mmCIF file of C-alpha atoms in Angstrom:
data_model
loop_
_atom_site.group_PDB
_atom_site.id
_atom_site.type_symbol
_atom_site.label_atom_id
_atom_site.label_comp_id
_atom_site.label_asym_id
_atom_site.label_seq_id
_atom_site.Cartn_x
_atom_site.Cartn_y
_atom_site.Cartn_z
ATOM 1 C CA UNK A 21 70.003 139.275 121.119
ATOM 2 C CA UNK A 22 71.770 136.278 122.120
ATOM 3 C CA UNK A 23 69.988 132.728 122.713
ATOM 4 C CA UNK A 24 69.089 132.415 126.479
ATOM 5 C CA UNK A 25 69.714 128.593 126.581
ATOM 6 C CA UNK A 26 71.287 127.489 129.096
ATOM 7 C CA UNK A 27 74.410 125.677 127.409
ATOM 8 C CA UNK A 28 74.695 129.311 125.135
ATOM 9 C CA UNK A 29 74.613 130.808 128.683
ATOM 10 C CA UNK A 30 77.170 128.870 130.174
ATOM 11 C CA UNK A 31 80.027 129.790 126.894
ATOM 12 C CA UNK A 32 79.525 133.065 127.672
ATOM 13 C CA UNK A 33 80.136 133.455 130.805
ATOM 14 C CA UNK A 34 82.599 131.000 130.938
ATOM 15 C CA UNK A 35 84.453 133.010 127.981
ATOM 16 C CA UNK A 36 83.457 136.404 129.972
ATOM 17 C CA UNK A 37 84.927 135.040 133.252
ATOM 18 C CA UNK A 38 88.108 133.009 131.373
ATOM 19 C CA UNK A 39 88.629 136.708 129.459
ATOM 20 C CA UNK A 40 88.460 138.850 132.927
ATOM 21 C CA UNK A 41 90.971 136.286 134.477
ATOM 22 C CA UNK A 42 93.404 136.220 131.305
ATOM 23 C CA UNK A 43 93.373 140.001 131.606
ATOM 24 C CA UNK A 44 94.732 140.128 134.752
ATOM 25 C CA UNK A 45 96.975 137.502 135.329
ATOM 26 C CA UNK A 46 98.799 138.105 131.777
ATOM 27 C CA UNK A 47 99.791 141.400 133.832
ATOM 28 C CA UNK A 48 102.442 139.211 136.158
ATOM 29 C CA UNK A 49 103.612 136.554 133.452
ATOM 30 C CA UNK A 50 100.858 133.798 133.432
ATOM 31 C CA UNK A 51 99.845 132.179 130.312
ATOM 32 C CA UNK A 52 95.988 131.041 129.897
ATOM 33 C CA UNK A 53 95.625 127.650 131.233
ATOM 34 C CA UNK A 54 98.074 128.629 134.208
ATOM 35 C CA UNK A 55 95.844 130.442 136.548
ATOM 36 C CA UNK A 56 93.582 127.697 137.237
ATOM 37 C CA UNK A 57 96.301 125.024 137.440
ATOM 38 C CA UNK A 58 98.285 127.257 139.611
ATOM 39 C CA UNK A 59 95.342 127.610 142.548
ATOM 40 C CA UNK A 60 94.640 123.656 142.524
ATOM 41 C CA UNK A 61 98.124 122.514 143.213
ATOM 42 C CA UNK A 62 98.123 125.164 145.890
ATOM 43 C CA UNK A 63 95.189 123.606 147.407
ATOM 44 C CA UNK A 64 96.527 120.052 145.982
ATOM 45 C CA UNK A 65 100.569 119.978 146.798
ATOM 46 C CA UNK A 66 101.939 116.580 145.603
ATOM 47 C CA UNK A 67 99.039 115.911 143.194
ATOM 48 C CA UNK A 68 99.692 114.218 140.066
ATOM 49 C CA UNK A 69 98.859 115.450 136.180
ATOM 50 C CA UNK A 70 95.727 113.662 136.216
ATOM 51 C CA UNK A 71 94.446 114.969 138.984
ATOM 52 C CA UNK A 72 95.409 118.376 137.449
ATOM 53 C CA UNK A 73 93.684 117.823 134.187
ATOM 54 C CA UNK A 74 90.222 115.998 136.131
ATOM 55 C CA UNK A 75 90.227 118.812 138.167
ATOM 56 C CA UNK A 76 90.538 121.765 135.860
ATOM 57 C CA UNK A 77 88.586 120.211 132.585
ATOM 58 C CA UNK A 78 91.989 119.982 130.714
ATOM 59 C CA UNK A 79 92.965 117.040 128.697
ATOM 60 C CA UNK A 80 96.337 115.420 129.742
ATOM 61 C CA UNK A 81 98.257 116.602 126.355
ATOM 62 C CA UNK A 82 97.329 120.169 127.568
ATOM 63 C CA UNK A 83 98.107 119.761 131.130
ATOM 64 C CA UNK A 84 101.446 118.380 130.029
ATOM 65 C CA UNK A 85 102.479 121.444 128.260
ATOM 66 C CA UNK A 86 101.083 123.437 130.951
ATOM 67 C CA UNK A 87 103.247 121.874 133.571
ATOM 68 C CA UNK A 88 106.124 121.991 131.152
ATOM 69 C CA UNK A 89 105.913 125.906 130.931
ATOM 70 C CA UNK A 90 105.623 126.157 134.098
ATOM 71 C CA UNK A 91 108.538 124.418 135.190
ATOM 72 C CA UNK A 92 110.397 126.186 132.831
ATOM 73 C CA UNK A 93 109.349 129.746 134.585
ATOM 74 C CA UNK A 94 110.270 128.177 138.185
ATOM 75 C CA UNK A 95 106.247 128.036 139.403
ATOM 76 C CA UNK A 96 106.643 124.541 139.602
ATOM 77 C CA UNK A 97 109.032 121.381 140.492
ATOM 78 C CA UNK A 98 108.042 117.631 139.827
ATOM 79 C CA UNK A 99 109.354 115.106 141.718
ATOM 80 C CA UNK A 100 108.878 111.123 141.256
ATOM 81 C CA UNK A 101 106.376 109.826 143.848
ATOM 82 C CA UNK A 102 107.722 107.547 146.076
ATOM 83 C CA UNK A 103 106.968 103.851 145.457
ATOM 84 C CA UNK A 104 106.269 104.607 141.951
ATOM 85 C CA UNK A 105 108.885 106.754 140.813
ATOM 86 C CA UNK A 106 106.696 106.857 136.668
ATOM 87 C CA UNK A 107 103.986 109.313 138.978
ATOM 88 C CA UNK A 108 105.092 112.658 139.086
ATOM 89 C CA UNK A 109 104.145 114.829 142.019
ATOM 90 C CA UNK A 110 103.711 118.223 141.243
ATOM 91 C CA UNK A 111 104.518 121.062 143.888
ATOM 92 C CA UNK A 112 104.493 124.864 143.795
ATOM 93 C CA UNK A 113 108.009 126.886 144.257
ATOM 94 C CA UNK A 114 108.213 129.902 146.193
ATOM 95 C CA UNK A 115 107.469 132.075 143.310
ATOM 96 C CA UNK A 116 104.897 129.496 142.289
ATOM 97 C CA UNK A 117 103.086 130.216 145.802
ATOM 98 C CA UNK A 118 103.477 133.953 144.647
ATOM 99 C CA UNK A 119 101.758 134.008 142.198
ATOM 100 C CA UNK A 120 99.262 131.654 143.580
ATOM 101 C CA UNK A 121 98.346 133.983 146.226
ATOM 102 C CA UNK A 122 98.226 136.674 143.114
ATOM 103 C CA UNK A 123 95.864 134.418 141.494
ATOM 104 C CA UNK A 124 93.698 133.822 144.398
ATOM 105 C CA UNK A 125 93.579 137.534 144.455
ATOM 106 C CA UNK A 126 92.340 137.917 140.774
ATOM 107 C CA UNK A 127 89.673 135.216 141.432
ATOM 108 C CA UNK A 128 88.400 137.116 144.404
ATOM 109 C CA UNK A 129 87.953 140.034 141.945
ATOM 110 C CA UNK A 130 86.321 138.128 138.998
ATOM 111 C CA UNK A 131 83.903 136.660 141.584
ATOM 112 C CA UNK A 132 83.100 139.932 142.838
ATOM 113 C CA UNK A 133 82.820 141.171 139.402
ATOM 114 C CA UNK A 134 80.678 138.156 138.164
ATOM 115 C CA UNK A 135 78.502 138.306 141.128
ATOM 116 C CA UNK A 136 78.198 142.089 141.922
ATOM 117 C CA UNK A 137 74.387 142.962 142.996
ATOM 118 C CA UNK A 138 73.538 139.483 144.198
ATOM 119 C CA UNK A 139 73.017 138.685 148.049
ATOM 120 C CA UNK A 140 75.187 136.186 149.528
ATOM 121 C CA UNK A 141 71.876 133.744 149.282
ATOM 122 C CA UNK A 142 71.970 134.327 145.578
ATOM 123 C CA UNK A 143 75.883 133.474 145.064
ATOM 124 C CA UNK A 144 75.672 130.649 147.514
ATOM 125 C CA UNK A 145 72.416 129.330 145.110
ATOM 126 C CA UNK A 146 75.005 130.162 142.077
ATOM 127 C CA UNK A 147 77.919 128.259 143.316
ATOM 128 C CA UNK A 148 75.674 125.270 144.380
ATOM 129 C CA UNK A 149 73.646 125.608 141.093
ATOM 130 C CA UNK A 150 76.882 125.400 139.088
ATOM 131 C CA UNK A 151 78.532 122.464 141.365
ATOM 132 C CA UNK A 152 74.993 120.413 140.286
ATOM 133 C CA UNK A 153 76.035 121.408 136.336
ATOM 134 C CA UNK A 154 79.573 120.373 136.730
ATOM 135 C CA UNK A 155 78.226 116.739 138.731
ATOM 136 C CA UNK A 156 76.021 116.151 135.564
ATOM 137 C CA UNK A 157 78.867 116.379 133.054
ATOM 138 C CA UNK A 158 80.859 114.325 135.014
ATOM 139 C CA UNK A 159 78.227 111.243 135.461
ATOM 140 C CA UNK A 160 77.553 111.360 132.288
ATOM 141 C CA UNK A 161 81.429 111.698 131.276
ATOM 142 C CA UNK A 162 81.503 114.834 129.299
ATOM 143 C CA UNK A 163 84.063 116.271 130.714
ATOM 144 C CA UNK A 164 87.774 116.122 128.899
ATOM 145 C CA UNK A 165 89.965 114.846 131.517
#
């Protein structure tokens, strides 16, 4: 039986929900690391890399190589930010929005999956509980970004 702490706990169903996302975005062309970058520049248009990597726990080497990838597939442009043309603005293409919107639908299915046989009082109790988690890591600067 596996440890029930809660830092065990959290590695596995991060690596459970990572896994079920992998699975089916890999179907349309998305490497890992993509998925998750894809739906905060969608929410984020004209954010830069280090809002990327804050935002999705990934260092800035990663996120570089991410973006890089990406560009080269056509998901995304970046463009120098006006008054300081060193920032890079990233943006989603057309077939970036796509498969955004393909994403968003995989995440909707993972949630479902991840939360099937709770009430909504229960997820709304996860999501909050799991915000809290992801506010202590950050004041106490454990996160990679």
């Amino acid at each position: 039986m596996a440890p029930d702490t809660i830092h065990h706990l959290l590695l596995v169903a991060f690596g459970c929900s990572n896994h079920a996302m992998v699975s089916r975005t890999r179907g349309f062309g998305l490497m890992p690391g993509q998925p998750k970058v894809l739906e905060f520049v969608a929410k984020n248009e004209g954010c830069l890399q280090r809002d990327i990597a804050r935002a999705c726990a990934m260092d800035r080497a990663t996120v570089t190589g991410v973006l890089a990838r990406m560009e080269g597939t056509g998901l995304i442009e970046r463009h120098p930010r006006e008054g300081d043309r060193r920032a890079l603005e990233v943006r989603l293409t057309d077939d970036g929005r796509i498969a955004a919107e393909r994403v968003a639908r995989c995440g909707s299915e993972v949630d479902e999956l991840a939360c099937a046989g709770m009430t909504s009082d229960e997820r709304e109790a996860l999501r909050a509980l799991l915000a809290r988690v992801i506010a202590n890591f950050e004041r106490e600067g454990e996160r990679r970004a």
